[in-house]
Coordinates of N, CA, C and O in Angstrom, one line a residue:
X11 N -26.1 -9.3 4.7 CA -25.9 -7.9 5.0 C -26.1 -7.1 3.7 O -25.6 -7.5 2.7
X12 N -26.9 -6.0 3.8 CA -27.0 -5.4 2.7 C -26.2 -4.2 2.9 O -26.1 -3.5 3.9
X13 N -25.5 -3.9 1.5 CA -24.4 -3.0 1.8 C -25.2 -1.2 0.7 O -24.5 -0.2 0.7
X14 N -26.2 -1.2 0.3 CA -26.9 0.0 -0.6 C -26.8 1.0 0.6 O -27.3 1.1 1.7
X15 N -25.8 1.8 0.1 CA -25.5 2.9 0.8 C -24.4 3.2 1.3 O -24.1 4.3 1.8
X16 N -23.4 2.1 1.3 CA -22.3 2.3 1.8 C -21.0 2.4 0.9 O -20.9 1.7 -0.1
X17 N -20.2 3.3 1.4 CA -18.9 3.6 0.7 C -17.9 2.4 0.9 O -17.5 2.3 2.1
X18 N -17.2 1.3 -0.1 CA -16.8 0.7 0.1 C -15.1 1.0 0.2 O -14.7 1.5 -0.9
X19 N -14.2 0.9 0.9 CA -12.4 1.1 0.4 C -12.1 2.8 0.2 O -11.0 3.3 0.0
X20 N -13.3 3.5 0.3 CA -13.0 5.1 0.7 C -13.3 5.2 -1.2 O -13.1 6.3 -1.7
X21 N -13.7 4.2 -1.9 CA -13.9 4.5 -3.5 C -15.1 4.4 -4.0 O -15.7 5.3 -4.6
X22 N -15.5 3.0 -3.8 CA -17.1 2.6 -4.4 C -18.1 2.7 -3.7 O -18.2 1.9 -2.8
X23 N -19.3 4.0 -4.0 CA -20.4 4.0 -3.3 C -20.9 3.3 -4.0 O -20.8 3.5 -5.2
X24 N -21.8 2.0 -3.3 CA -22.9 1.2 -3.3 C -24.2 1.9 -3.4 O -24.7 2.6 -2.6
X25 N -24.7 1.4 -4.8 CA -26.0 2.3 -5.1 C -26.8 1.3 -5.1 O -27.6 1.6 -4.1
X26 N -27.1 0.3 -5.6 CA -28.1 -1.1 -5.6 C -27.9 -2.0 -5.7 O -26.8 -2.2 -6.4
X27 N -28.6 -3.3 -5.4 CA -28.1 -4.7 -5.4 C -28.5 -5.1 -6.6 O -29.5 -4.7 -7.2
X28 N -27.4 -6.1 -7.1 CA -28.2 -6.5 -8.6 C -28.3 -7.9 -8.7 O -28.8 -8.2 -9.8
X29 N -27.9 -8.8 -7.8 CA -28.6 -9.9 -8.0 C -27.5 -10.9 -6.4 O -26.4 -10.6 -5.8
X30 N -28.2 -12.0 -6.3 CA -27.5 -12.8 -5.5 C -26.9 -14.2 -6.4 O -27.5 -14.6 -7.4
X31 N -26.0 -14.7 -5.9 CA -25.4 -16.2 -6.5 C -25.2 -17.1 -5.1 O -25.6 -16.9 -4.0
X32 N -24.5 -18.2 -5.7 CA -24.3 -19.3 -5.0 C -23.5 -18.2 -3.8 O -23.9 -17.8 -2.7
X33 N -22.4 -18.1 -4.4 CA -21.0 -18.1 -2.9 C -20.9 -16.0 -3.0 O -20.0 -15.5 -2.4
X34 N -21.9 -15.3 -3.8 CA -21.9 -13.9 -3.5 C -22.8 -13.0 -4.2 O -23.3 -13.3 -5.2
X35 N -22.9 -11.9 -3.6 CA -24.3 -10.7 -3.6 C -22.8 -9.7 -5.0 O -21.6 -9.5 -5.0
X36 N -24.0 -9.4 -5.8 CA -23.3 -8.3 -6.7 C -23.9 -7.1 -6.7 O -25.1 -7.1 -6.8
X37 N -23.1 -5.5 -6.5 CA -24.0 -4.8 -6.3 C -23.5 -3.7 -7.5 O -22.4 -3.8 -8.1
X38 N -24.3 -2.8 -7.8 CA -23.6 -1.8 -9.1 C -23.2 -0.7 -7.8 O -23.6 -0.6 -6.7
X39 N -22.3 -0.2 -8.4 CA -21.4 0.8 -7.5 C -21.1 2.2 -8.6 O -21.2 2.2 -9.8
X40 N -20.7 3.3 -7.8 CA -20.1 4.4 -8.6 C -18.7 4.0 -8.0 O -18.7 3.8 -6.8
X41 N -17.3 3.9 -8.9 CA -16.7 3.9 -8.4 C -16.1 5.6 -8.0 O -16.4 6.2 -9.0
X42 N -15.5 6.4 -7.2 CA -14.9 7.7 -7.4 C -13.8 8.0 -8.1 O -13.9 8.8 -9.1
X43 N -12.9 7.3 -7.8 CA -11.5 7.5 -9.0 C -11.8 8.0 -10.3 O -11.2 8.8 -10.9
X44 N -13.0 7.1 -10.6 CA -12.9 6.8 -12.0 C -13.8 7.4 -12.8 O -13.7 7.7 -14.0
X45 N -14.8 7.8 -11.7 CA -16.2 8.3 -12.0 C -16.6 7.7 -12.9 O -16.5 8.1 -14.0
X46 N -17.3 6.1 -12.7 CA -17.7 5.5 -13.7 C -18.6 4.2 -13.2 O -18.0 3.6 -12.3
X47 N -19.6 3.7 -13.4 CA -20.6 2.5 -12.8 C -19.5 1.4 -12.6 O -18.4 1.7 -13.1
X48 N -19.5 0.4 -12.0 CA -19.1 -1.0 -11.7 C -19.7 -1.9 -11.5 O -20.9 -1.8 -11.6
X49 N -19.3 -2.8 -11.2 CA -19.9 -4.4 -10.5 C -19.2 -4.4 -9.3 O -18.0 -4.2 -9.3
X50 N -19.9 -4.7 -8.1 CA -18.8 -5.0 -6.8 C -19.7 -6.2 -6.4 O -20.9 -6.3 -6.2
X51 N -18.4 -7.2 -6.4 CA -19.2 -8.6 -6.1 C -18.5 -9.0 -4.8 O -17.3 -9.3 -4.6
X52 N -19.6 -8.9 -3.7 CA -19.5 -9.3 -2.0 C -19.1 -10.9 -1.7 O -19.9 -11.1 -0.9
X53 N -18.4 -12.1 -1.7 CA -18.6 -12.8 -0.9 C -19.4 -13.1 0.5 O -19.1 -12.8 1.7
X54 N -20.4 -13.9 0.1 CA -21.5 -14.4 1.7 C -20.9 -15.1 2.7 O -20.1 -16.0 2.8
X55 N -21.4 -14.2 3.7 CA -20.4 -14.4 5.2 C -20.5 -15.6 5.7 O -19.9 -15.8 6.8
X56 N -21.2 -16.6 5.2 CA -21.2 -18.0 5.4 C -20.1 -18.8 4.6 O -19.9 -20.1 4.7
X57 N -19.4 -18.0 3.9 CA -18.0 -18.8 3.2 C -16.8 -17.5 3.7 O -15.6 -17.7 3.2
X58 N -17.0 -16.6 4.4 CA -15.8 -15.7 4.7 C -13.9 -16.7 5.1 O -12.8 -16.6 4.7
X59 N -14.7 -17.5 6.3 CA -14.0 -18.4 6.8 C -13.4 -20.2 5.8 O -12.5 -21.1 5.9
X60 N -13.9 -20.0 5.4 CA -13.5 -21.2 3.9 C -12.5 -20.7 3.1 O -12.7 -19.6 2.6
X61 N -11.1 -21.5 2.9 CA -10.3 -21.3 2.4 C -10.3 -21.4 1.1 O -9.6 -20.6 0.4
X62 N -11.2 -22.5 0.6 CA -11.2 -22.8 -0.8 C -12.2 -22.0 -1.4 O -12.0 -21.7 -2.6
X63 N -13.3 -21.5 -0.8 CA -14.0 -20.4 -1.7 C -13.6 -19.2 -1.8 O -14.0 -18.5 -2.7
X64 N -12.5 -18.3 -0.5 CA -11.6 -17.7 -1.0 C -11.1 -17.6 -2.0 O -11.4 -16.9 -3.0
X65 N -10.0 -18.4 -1.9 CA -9.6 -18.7 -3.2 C -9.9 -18.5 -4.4 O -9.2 -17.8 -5.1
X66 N -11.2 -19.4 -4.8 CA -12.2 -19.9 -5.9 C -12.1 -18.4 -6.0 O -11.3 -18.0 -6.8
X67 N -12.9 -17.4 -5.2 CA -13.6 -16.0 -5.6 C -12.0 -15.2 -5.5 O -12.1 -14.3 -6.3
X68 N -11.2 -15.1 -5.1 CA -9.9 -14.5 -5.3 C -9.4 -14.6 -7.1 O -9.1 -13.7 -7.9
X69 N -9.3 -16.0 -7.3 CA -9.0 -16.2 -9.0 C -10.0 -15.9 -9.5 O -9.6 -15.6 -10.6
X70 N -11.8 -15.6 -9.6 CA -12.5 -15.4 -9.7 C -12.4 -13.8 -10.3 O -12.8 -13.6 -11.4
X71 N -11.8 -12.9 -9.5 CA -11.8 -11.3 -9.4 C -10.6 -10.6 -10.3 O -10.5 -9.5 -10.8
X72 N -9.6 -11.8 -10.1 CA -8.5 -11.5 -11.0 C -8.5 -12.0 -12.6 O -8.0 -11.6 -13.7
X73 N -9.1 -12.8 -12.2 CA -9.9 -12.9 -14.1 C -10.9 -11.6 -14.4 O -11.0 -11.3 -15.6
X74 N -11.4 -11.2 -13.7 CA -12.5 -10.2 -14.0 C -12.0 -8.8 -14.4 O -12.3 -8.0 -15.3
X75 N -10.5 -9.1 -13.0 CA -10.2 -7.6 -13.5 C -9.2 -7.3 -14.7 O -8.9 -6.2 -14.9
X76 N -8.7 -8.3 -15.3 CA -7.9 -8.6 -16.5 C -9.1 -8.5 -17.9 O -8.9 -9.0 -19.0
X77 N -10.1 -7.9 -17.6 CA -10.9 -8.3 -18.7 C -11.1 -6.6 -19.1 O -11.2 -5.7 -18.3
X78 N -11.0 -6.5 -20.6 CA -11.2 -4.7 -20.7 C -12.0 -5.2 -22.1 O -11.8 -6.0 -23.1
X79 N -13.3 -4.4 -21.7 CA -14.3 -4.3 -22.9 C -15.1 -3.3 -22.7 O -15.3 -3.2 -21.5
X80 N -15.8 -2.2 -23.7 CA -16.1 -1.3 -23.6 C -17.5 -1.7 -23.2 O -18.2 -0.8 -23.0
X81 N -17.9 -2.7 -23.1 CA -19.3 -2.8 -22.3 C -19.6 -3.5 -21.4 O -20.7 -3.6 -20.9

């Protein structure tokens, strides 16, 4: 599913895809709040249902979002 175009959580408009991985699609986003570019990384709906790549990509996002660097 390609999400380029869509407002994600009422915050991040989805401006373009930036690449695909193993277990998810990453797309650059504006977030609104913040008015500032992002990363929004999708999990593939062929693992939605898998507990353990949940998981994996849950501890995955919380490491990501613990990270502050100006670039």
């Amino acid at each position: 599913m390609d999400l380029v175009g869509y407002l994600l959580g009422n915050r991040y408009e989805i401006i373009e895809k930036v690449g695909d991985g193993g277990m998810a699609t990453v797309y650059k986003a504006r977030c609104r709040m913040l008015n500032r570019y992002v990363a929004v990384k999708v999990l593939k709906e062929e693992y939605i249902n898998d507990a353990d790549f949940t998981k994996k990509f849950t501890t995955e996002a919380q490491a990501a979002a613990s990270l502050s660097h100006p670039n």
